[in-house]
Coordinates of C-alpha atoms in Angstrom, one line a residue:
Chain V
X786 CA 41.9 124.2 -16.3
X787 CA 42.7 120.4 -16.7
X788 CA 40.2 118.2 -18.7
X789 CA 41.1 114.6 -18.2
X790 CA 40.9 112.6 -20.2
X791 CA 40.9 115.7 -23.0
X792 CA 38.3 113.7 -25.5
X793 CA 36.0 111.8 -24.2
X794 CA 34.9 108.2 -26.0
X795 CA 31.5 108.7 -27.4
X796 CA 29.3 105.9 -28.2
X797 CA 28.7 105.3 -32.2
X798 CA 31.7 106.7 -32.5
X799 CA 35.3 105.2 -33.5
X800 CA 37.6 105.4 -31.2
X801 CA 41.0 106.8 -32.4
X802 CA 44.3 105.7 -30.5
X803 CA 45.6 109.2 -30.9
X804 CA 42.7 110.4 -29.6
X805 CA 42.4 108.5 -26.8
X806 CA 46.3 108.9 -26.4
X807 CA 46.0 112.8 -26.5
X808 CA 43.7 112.6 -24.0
X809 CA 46.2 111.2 -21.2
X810 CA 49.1 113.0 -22.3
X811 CA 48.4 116.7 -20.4
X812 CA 48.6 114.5 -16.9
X813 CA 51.1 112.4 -18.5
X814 CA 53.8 115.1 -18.7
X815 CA 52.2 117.7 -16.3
X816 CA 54.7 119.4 -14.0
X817 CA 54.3 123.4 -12.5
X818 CA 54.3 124.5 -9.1
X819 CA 51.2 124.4 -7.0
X820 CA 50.4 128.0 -5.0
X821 CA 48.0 130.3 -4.7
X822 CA 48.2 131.0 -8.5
X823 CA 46.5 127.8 -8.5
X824 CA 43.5 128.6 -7.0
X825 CA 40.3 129.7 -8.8
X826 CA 40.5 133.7 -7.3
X827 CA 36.4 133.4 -6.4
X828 CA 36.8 129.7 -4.9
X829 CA 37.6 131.3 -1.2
X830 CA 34.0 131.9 -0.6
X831 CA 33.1 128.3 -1.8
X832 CA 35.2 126.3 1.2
X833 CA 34.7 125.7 4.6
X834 CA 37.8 127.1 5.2
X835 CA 39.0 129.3 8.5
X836 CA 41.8 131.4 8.3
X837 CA 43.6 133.2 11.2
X838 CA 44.9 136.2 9.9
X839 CA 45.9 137.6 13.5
X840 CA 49.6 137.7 13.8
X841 CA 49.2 135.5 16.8
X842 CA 48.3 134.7 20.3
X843 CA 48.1 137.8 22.6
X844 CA 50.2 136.5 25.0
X845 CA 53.4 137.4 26.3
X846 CA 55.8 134.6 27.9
X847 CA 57.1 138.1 30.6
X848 CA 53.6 138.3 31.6
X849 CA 53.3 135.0 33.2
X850 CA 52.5 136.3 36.1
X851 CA 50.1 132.6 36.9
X852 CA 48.7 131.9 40.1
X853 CA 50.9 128.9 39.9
X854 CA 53.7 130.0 42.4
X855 CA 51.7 133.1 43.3
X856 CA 51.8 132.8 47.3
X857 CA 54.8 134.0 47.8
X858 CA 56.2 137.6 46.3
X859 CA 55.8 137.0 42.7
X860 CA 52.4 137.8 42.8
X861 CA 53.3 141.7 44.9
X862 CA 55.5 142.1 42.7
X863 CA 54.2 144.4 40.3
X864 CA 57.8 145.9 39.2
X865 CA 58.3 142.8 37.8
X866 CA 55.7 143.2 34.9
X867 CA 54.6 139.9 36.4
X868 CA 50.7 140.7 35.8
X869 CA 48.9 139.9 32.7
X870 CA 47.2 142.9 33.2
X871 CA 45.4 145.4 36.0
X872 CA 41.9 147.0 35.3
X873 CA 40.9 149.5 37.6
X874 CA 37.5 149.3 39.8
X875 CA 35.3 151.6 38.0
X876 CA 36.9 152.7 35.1
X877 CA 34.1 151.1 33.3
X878 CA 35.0 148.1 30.1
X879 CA 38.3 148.0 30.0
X880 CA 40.8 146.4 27.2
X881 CA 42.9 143.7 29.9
X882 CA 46.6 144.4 29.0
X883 CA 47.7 144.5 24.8
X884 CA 44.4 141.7 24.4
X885 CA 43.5 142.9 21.2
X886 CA 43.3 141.3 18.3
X887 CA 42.4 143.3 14.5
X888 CA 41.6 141.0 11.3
X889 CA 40.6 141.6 7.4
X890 CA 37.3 139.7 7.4
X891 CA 36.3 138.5 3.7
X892 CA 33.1 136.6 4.4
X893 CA 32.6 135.6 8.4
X894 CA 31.7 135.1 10.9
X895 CA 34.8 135.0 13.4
X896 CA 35.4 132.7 16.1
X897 CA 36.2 134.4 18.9
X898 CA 37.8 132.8 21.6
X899 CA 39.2 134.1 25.1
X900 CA 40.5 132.4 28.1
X901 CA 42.8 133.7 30.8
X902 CA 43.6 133.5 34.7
X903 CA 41.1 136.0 37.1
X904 CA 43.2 136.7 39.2
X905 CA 41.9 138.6 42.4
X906 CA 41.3 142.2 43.5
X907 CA 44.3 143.9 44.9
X908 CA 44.8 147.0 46.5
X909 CA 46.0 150.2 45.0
X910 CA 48.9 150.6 47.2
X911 CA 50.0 147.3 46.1
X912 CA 50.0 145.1 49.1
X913 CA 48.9 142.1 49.0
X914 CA 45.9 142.4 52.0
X915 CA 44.0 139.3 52.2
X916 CA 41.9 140.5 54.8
X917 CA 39.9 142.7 52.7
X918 CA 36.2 142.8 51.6
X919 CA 35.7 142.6 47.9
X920 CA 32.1 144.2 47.4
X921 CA 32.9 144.7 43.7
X922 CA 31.4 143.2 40.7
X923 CA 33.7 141.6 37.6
X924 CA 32.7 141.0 34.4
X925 CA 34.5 140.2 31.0
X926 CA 33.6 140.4 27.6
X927 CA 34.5 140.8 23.7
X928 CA 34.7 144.1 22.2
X929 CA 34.3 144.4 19.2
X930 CA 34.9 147.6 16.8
X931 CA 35.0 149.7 20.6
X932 CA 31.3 148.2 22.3
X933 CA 31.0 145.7 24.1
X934 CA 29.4 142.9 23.4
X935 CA 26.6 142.0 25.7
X936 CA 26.2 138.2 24.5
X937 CA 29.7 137.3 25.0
X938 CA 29.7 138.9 28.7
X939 CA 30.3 136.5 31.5
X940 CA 30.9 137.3 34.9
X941 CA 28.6 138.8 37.9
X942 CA 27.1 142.1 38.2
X943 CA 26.1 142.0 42.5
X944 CA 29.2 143.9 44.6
X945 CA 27.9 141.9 47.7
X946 CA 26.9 144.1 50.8
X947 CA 28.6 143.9 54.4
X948 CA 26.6 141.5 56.7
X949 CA 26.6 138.8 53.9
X950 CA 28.2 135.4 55.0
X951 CA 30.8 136.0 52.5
X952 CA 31.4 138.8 49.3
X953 CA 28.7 137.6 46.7
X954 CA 31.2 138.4 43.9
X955 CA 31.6 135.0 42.2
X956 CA 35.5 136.0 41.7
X957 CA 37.3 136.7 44.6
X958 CA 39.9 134.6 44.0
X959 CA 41.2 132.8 41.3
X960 CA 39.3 131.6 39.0
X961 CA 39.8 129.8 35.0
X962 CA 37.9 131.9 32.6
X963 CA 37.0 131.0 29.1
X964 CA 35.1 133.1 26.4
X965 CA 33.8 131.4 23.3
X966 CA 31.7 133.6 21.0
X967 CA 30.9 133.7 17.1
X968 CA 31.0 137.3 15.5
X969 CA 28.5 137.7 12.5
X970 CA 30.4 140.4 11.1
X971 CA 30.8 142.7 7.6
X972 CA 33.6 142.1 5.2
X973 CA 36.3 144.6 6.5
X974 CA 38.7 144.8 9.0
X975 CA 37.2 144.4 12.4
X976 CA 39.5 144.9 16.3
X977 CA 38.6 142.5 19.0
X978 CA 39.3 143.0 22.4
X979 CA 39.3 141.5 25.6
X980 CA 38.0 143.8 28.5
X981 CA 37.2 143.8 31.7
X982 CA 34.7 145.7 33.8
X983 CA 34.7 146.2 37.5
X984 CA 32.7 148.3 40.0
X985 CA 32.2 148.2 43.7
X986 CA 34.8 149.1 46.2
X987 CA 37.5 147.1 48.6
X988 CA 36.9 147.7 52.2
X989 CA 39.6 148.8 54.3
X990 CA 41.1 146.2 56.7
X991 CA 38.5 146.0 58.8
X992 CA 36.1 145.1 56.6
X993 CA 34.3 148.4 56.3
X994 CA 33.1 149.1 52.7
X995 CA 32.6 152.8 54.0
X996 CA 36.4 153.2 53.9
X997 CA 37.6 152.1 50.2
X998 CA 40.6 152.8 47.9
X999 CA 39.4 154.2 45.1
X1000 CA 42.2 153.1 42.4
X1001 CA 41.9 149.4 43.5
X1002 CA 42.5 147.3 41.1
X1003 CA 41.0 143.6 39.6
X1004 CA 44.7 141.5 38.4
X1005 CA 44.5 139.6 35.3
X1006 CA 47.2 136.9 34.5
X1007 CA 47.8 134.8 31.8
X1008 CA 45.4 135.0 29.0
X1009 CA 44.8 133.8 25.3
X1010 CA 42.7 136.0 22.5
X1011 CA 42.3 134.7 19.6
X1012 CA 40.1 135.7 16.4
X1013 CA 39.8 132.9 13.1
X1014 CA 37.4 133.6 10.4
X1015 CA 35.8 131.0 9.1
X1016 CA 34.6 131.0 5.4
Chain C
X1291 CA 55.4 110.5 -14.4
X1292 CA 52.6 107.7 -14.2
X1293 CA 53.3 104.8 -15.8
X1294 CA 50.8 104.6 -19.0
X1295 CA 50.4 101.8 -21.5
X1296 CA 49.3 103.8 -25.0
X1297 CA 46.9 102.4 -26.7
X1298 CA 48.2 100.9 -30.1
X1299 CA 46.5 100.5 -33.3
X1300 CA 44.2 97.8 -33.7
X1301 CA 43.8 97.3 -29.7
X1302 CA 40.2 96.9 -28.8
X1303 CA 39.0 99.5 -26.4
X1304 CA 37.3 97.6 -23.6
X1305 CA 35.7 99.3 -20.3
X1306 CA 38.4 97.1 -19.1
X1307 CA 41.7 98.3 -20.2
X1308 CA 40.1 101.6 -21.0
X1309 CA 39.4 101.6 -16.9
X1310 CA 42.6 100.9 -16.2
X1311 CA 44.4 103.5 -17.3
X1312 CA 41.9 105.6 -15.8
X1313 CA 42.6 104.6 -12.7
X1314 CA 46.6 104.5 -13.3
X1315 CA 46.1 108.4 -13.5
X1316 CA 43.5 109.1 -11.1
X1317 CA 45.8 107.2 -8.7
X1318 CA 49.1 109.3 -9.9
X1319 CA 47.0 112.9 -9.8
X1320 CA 45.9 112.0 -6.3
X1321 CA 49.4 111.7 -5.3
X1322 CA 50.3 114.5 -6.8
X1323 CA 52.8 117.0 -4.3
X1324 CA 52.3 120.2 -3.8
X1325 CA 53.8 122.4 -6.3
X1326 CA 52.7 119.8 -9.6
X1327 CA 49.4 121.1 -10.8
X1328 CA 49.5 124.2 -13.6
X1329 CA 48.1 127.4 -12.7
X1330 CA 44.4 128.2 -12.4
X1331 CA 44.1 124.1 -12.5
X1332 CA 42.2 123.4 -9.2
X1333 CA 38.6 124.3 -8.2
X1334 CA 36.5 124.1 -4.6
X1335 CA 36.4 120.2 -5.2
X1336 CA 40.3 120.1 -5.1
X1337 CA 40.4 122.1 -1.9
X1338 CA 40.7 120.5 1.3
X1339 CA 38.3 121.8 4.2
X1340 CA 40.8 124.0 6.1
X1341 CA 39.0 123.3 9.5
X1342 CA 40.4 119.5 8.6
X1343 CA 37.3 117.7 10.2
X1344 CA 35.4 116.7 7.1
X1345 CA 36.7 113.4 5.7
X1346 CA 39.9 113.9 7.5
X1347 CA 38.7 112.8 11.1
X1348 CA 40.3 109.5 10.7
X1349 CA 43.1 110.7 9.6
X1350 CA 44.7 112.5 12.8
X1351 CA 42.4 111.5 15.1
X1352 CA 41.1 108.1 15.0
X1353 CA 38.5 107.9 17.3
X1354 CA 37.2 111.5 16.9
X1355 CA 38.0 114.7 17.8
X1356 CA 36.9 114.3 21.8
X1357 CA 37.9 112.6 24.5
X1358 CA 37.1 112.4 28.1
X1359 CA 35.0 110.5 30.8
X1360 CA 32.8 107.3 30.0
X1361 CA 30.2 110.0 31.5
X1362 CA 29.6 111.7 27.7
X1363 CA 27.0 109.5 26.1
X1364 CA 27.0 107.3 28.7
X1365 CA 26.1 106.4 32.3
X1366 CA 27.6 109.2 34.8
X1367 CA 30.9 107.2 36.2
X1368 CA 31.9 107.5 39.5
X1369 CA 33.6 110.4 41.2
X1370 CA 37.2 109.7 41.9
X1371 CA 39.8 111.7 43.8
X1372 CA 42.2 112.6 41.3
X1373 CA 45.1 114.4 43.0
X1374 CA 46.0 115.9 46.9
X1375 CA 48.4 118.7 47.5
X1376 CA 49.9 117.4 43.8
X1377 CA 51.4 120.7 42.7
X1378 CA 55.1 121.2 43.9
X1379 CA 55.2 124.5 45.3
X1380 CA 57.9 127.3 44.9
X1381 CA 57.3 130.8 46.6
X1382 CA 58.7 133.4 44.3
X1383 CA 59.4 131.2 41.6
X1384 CA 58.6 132.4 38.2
X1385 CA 56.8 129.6 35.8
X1386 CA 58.0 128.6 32.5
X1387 CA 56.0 128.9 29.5
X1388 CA 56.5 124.8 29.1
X1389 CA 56.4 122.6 32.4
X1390 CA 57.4 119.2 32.0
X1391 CA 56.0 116.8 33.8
X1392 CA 56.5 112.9 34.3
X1393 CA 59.9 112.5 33.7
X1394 CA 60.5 110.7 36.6
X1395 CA 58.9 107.0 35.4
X1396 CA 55.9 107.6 36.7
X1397 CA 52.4 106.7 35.3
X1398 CA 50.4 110.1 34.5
X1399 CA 47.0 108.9 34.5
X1400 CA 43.9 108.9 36.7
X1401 CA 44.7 109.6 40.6
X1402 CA 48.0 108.4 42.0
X1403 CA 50.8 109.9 44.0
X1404 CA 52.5 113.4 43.9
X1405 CA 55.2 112.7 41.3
X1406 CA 57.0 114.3 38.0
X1407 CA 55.4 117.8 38.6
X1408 CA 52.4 117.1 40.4
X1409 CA 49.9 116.7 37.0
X1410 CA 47.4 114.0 36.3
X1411 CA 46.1 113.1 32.7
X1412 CA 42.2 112.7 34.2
X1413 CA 41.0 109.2 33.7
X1414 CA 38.7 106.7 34.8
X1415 CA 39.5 102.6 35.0
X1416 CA 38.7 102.6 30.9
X1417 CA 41.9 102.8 28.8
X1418 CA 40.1 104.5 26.9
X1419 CA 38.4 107.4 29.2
X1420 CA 41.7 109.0 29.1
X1421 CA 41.7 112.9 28.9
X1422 CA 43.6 112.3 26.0
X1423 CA 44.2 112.8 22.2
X1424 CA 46.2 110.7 20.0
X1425 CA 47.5 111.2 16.6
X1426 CA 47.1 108.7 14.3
X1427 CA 50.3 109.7 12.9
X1428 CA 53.7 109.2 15.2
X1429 CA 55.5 112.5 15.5
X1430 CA 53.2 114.9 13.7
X1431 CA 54.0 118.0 12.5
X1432 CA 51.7 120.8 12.9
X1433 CA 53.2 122.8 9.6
X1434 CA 52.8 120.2 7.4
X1435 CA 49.2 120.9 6.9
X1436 CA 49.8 124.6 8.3
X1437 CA 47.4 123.4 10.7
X1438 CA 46.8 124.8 14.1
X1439 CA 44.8 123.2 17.1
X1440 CA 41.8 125.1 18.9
X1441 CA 42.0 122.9 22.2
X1442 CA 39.4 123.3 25.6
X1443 CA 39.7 121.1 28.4
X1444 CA 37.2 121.1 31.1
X1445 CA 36.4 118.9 34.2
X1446 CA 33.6 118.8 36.3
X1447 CA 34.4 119.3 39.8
X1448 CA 32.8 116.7 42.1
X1449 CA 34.1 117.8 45.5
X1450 CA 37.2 120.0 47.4
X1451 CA 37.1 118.7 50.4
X1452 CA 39.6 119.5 53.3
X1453 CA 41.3 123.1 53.2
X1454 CA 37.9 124.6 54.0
X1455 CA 37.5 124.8 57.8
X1456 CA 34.2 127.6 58.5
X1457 CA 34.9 126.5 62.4
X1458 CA 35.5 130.2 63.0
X1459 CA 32.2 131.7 63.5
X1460 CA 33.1 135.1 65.2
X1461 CA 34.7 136.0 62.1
X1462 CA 33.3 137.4 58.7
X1463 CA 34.8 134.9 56.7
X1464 CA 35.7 137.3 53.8
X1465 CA 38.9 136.3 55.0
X1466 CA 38.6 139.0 57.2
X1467 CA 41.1 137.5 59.9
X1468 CA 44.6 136.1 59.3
X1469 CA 43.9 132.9 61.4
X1470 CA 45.0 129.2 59.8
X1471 CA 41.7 128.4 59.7
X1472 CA 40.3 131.5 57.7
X1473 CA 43.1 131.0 55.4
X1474 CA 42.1 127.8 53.8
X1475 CA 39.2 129.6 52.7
X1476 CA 41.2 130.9 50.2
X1477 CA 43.3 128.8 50.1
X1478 CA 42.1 125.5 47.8
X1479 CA 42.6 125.3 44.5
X1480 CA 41.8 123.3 41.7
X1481 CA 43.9 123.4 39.0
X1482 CA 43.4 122.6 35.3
X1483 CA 45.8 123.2 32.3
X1484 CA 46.1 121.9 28.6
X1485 CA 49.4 119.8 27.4
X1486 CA 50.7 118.2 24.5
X1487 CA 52.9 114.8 24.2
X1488 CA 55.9 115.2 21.6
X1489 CA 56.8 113.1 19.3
X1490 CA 59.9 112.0 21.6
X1491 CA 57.6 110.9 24.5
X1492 CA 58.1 114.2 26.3
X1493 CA 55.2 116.1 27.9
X1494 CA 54.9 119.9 28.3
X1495 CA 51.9 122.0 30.2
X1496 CA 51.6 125.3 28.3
X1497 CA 51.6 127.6 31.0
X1498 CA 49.3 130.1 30.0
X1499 CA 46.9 127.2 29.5
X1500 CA 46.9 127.2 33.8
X1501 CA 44.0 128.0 35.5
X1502 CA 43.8 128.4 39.5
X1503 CA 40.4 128.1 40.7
X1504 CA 39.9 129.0 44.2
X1505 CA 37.2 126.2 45.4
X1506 CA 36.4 127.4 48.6
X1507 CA 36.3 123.9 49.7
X1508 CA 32.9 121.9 49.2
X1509 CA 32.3 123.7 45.9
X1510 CA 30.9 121.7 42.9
X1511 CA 31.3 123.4 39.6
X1512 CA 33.6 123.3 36.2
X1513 CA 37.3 124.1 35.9
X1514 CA 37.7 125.1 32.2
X1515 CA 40.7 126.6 30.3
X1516 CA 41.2 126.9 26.1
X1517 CA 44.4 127.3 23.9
X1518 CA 45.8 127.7 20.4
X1519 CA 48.4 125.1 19.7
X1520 CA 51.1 126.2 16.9
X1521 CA 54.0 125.0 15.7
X1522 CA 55.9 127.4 17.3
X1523 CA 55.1 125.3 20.8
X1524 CA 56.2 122.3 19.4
X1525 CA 59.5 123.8 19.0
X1526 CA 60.3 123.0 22.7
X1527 CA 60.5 119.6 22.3
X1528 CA 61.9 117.9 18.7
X1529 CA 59.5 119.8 17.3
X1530 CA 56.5 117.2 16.6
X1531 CA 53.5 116.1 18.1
X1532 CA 52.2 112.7 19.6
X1533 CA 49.0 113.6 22.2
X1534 CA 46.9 116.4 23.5
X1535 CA 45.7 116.4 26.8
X1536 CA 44.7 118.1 29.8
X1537 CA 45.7 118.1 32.8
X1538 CA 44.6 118.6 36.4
X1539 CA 46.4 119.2 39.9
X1540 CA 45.2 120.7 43.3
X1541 CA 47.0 122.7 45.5
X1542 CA 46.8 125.7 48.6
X1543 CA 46.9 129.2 47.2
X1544 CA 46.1 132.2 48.8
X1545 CA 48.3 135.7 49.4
X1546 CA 50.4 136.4 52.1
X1547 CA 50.8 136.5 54.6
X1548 CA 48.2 133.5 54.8
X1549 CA 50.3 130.6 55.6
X1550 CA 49.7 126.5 54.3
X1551 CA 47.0 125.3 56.2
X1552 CA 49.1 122.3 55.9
X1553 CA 45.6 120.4 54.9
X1554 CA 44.8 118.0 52.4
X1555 CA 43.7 119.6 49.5
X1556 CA 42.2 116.9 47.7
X1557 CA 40.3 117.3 44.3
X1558 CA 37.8 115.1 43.2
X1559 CA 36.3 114.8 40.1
X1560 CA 33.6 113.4 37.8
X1561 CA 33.1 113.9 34.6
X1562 CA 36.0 115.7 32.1
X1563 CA 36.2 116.5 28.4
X1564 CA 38.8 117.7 25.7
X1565 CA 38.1 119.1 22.4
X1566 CA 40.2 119.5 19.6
X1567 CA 39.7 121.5 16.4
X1568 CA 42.2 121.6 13.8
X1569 CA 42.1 124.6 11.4
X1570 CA 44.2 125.2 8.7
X1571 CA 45.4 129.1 8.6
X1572 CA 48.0 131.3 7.0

């Protein structure tokens, strides 16, 4: 480790010019190469530091299947691989599309953060009805290690009933979505994961809820998971 | 190699010459590259804080790391219609991951006409209100701190107004009829996104920053969306960075075969916000 200058002028004391010389000299001719080998090895722990050690962004450029030219048959077209993502109504939390991200945590906690296009309800027999009731719930969250967790959940949990002025779900439509949540975590390599959780039923065209598809299906478009740890 | 005078026998040492070579080195060992300091020579205090906030602020971002409305901190400023029917359109069309917008000449900011991809940078009659971040350095690179940006943009939604028409009472509208009118209840959006300005004056919307929120007309609320900037983006332009911002747009959407209620699908907005956080990684 450097110590600059080496000697240090005392008082009472002489002062030597070679001393005093010696002292400058390490910076004087220092040269080396500045890398990880630099660091102390237990500093890491010391620094308000945040590292992402996910490879990336959980997003796919051929899933862009955005609401932003949706009305016409991009947003049927599910041959296309157009959707971020389909959960189905009542196949309880649900991971939305390859939204998963796994981490080597040293210290914590992790800064979670999720945001992504709701999309709508659609059908299971893949039209693109508009005319339907929606008496289902949706609700996102952050999984973390395969449960849920309940403090980073947003979304509703009332399906609505027929005779309402309108389906109480608060996401029929589209709708922006962002998750922001910080992880208290062990040291160890933790998964997190965006999910999804739907439950209610479509009604048929008519609007009765009596009637509903059973494999209908909540579309998720673009969306954004990422996981730092900060230390 | 820093210029140093060596003391010569006889000289008398004085806190004045004996300071400056002190400083001589302390100013050559803070300018010291990467790659010039021995092996196990640096401790915590040599470290910089990788989140690049503490006593670096000034140094990317001079006047902090938000921006947005006079609203935060201040008086609530005056709602203001920002955009109407601003989004061009395509059916069928599939987005690009970067959308370039205001090529055309036109000014980006506050409300004005539909122009250079439909966007507006949010912003009141203050300059400085701008939903906008500025680096303090020209044509920033991202990778030469290794530094990537945690960005949210958010706007509070003041009013939707036209594209909502409940005149049709016999109907459950659930959208539970095809009719024009039922249509628009699906049909208005406000739109809200997250951009960057490179270094060559170009701006890009990061598609997957695009957020479609269905306003069912009169609705007050908050349009949200968040990203991760990287370098890797930056690579669509010349591969720097000037601004951050975020961007808003309204427009019809709903699925067919609901038709454009042809109405005015005006957004109005109040107060807006972007955050930026910096973080050093891998």
């Amino acid at each position: 480790m450097w110590r600059f200058p080496r000697r240090i002028p005392k008082s009472g004391r002489v002062a030597d010019s070679e001393d005093l010389n010696e002292g400058f000299f390490p910076l004087v001719a220092a040269s080396g190469h500045l890398g990880e080998g630099n660091w102390q090895d237990d500093m890491s722990g010391q620094l308000n530091s945040v590292t992402e050690v996910a490879a990336g962004i959980a997003y796919d450029a051929s899933f862009v299947g955005n609401a932003h030219y949706a009305g016409g048959p991009v947003d049927t077209a599910i041959a296309g691989g157009l959707y971020g993502g389909l959960v189905q109504i009542g196949s309880g939390w649900t991971q939305v599309a390859s939204a998963t991200r796994t981490i080597d945590v040293e210290v914590g906690p992790v800064i979670v953060m999720a945001s992504f296009q709701h999309g709508r309800r659609r059908p299971n027999n893949g039209s693109n009805e508009p005319d339907r009731h929606a008496y289902v719930h949706v609700q996102y969250g952050i999984r973390l290690d395969g449960s849920t967790l309940p403090i980073s959940v947003v979304g509703d949990q009332d399906s609505g009933s027929e005779g309402q002025a309108m389906e109480r779900g608060l996401w029929n439509y589209r709708q922006g979505v962002d998750i922001f949540q910080i992880v208290d975590v062990a040291p160890g390599r933790h998964t997190f994961e965006l999910v999804c959780h739907a439950e209610g039923e479509l009604g048929d065209l008519e609007g009765d809820e009596d009637d509903p598809d059973q494999d209908d299906f909540v579309v998720i478009y673009s969306y954004e998971l990422l996981a730092v740890e900060v230390k | 190699m820093p210029t140093f005078d060596p003391f010569d026998e006889g000289d008398a040492l004085t806190a004045a010459n004996l300071t400056s070579r002190l400083t001589v080195m302390r100013t050559w060992v803070n300018a010291l590259p990467a790659r010039s300091v021995q092996r196990w020579g640096l401790d915590a205090q040599h470290v910089p804080p990788q989140t690049y906030g503490k006593g670096h602020a000034t140094e990317l971002f001079p006047n902090g790391f938000q921006a947005g409305s006079p609203a935060l901190g201040g008086p609530v400023g005056a709602p203001f219609t920002v955009c109407t029917n601003s989004l061009p359109y395509t059916a069928g069309a599939q987005p690009v991951t970067y959308q370039t917008f205001d090529t055309d000449g036109g000014t980006s900011y506050g409300a004005g006409g539909v122009h250079g991809g439909g966007w507006r940078i949010p912003s009141q009659a203050a300059a400085a209100s701008k939903m906008e971040l500025t680096f303090d350095t020209p044509a920033f690179r991202l990778d030469t701190y290794g530094l990537g940006l945690l960005v949210r943009a958010r706007v509070e939604v003041y009013n939707a107004s036209a594209g909502f028409l409940m005149n049709d009472t016999s109907v459950d509208w659930g959208c539970s009829s095809n009719t024009a009118s039922n249509a628009q209840i699906a049909a208005h959006c406000g739109i809200i996104g997250i951009g960057f300005e490179s270094g060559a004056g170009t701006r890009y919307v990061l598609e997957r920053t695009v957020r479609w929120n269905n306003l069912l007309g009169v609705a007050r609320g908050t349009m949200s969306t968040s990203t991760w900037i990287r370098q890797t983006d930056l690579s669509v332009g010349n591969g720097t960075i000037a601004k951050v911002f975020g961007v808003v747009a309204s427009q019809w959407w709903a699925p067919s075969p609901i038709v454009d209620p042809a109405s005015d699908n005006e957004l109005d907005i109040r107060t807006y916000a972007i955050n930026i956080l910096p973080i050093r990684y891998a």
